[in-house]
XYZ file of C-alpha atoms in Angstrom:
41
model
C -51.796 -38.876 -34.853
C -48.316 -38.556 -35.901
C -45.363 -37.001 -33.347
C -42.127 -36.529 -34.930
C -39.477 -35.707 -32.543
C -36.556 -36.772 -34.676
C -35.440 -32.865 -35.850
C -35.695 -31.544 -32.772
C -33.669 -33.597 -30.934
C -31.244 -33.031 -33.907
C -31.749 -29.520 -32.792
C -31.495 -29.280 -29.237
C -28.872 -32.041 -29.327
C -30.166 -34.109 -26.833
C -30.172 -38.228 -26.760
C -33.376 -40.155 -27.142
C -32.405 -41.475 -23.289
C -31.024 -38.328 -21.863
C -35.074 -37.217 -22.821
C -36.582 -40.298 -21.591
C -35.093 -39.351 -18.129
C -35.930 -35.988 -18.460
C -39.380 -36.754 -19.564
C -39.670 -39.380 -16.704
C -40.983 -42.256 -19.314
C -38.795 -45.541 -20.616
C -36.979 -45.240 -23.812
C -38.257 -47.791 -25.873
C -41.537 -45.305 -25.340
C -39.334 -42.820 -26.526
C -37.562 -44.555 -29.311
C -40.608 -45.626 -30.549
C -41.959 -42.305 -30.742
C -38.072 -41.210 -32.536
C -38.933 -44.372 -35.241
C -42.412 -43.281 -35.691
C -44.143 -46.164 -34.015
C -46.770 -44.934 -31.995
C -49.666 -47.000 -30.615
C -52.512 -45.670 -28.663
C -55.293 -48.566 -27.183
């Protein structure tokens, strides 16, 4: 699976960290998710 974020935080004009501490999860989860690196064990 594939999750692209990058656009709509371009949208909404929101930070990678301002959504990690909205989301309530750390931001290299959420960078990594931004940069398209996405793991799942």
């Amino acid at each position: 699976m594939k999750i692209s974020i990058q656009k709509k935080l371009n949208n909404i004009e929101i930070s990678r960290y301002e959504l990690a501490k909205r989301v309530g999860i750390t931001y290299p989860t959420v960078d990594n998710i931004y940069k398209g690196i996405f793991f799942k064990h």
